[in-house]
Tab-separated table of C-alpha atoms in Angstrom:
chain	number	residue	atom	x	y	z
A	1	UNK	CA	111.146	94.147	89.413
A	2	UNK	CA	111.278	92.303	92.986
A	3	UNK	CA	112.202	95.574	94.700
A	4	UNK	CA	108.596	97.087	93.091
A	5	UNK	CA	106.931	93.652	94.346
A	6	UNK	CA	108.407	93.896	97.331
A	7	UNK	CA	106.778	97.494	97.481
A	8	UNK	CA	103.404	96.285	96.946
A	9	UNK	CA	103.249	93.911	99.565
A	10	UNK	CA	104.415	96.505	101.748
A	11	UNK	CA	101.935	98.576	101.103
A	12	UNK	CA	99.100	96.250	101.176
A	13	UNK	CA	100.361	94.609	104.672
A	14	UNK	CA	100.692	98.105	105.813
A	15	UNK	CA	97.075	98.507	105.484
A	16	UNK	CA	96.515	94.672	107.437
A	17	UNK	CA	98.342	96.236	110.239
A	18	UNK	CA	97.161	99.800	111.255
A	19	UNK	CA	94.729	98.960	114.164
A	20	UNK	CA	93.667	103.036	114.534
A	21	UNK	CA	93.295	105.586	113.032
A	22	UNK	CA	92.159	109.625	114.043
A	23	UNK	CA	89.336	111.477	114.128
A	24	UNK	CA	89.256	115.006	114.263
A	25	UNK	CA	86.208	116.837	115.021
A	26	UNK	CA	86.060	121.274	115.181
A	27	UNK	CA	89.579	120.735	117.303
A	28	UNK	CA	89.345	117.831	118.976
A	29	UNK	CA	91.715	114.665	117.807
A	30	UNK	CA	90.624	111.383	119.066
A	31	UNK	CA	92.690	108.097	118.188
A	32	UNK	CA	89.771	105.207	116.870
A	33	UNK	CA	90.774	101.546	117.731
A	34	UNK	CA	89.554	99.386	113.995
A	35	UNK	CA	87.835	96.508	113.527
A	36	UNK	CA	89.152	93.506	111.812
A	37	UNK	CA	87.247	93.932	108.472
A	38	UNK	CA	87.575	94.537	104.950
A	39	UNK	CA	85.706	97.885	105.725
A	40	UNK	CA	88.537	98.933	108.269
A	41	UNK	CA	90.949	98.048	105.778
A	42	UNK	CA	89.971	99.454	103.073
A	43	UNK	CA	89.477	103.064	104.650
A	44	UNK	CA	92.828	102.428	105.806
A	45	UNK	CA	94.272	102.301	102.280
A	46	UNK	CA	92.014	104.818	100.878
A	47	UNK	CA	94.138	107.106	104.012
A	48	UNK	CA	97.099	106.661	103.021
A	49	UNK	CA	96.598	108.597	100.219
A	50	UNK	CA	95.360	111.440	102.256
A	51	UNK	CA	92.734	112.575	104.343
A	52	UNK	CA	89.427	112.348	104.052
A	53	UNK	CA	86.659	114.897	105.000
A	54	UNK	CA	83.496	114.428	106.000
A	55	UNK	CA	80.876	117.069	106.390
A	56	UNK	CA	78.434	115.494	108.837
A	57	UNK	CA	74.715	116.488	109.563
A	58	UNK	CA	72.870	115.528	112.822
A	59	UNK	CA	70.391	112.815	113.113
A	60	UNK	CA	68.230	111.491	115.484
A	61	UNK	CA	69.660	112.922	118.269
A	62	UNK	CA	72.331	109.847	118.418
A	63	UNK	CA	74.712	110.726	116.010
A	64	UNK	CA	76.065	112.725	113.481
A	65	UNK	CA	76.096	111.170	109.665
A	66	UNK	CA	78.126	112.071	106.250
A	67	UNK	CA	78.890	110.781	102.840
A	68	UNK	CA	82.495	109.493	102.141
A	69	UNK	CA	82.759	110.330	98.890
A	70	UNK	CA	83.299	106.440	98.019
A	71	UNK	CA	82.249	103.318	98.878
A	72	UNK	CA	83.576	100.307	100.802
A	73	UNK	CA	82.302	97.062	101.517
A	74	UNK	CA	80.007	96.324	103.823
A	75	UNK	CA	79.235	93.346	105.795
A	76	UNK	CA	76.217	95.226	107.857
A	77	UNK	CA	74.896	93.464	110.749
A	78	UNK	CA	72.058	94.509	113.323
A	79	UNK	CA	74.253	96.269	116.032
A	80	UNK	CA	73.874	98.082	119.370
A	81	UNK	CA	76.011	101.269	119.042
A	82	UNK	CA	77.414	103.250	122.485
A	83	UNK	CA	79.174	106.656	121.921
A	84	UNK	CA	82.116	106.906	120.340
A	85	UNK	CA	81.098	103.924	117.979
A	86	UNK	CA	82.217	104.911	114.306
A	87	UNK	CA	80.124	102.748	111.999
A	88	UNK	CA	79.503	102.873	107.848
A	89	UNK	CA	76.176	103.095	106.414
A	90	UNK	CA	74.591	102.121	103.069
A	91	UNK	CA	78.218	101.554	102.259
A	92	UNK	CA	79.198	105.425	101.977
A	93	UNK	CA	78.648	107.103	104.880
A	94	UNK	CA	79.844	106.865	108.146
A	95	UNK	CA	77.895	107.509	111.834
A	96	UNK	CA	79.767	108.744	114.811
A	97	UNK	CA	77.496	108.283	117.479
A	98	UNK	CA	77.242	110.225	120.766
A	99	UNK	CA	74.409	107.938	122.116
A	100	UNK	CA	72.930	104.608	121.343
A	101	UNK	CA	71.107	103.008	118.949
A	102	UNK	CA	70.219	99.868	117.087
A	103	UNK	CA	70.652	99.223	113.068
A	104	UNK	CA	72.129	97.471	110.937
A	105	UNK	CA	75.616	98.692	109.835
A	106	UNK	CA	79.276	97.660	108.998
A	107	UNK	CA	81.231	98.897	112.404
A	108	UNK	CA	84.453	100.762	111.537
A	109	UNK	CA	85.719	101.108	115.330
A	110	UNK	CA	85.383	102.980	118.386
A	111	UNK	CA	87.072	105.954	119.865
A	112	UNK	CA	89.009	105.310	122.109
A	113	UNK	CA	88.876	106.707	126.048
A	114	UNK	CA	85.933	109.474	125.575
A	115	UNK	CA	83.681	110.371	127.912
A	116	UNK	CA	79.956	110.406	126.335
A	117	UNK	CA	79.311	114.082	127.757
A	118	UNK	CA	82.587	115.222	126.224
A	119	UNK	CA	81.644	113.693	123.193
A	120	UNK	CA	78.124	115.303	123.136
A	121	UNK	CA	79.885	118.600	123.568
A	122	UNK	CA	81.993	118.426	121.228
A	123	UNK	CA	79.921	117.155	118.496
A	124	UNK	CA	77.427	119.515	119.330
A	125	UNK	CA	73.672	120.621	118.010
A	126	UNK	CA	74.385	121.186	114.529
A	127	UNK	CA	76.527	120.758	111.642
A	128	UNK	CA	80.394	119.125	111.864
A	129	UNK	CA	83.134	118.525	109.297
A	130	UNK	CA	85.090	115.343	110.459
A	131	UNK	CA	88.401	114.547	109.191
A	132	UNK	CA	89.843	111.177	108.981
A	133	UNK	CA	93.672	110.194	108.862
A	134	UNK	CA	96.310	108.243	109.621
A	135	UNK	CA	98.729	108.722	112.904
């Protein structure tokens, strides 16, 4: 009985811990530094059970947007993004911007080290699948 508490607490403080995850985008891998919210942590523990896959659309020539598949909690406030910003909207989809913009949304954390250009290229015109995991 204490070894299975001892288990849970591990894997909850595991979650309080991890400060980034990556992002993987057509073959590109970047490592995303976390914010220090329930949001973060929560996608955290939804990841360690597993990837998650995003099939993202373009929009508004900033970023590119996709349902989660589930919902976290949001504490949205009016925000400047930059690329490489990862951000949750409407509390079940996430934004990974290329450019700027200004809305309100929950901010997940930012790639880390990427050039905006690179980014652009890599996210391209069209249609992505993103995929979300642990290191």
């Amino acid at each position: 009985m204490i070894m299975l508490g001892l288990l849970t607490c591990t894997a909850v403080n595991g979650a309080d811990n991890v400060d980034s995850i990556k992002i993987k985008v057509n073959d590109e891998v970047f490592d995303v530094k976390l914010e220090d919210n329930s949001a973060a942590r929560e996608l955290v523990r939804t990841l360690e059970s597993g990837n998650v896959t995003v099939n993202a659309t373009e929009y508004g020539g900033f970023e590119k947007v996709g349902d989660l598949g589930f919902s976290l909690p949001t504490s949205d406030e009016n925000i400047n993004t930059s690329p490489g910003d990862l951000v949750l909207y409407q509390g079940n989809q996430i934004s990974l911007f290329y450019d700027s913009h200004s809305w309100s949304y929950t901010k997940l954390g930012k790639i880390d080290n990427v050039d905006s250009n690179h980014l652009k290229e890599v996210l391209g015109s069209g249609d992505v699948t993103i995929v979300l995991s642990l290191k």
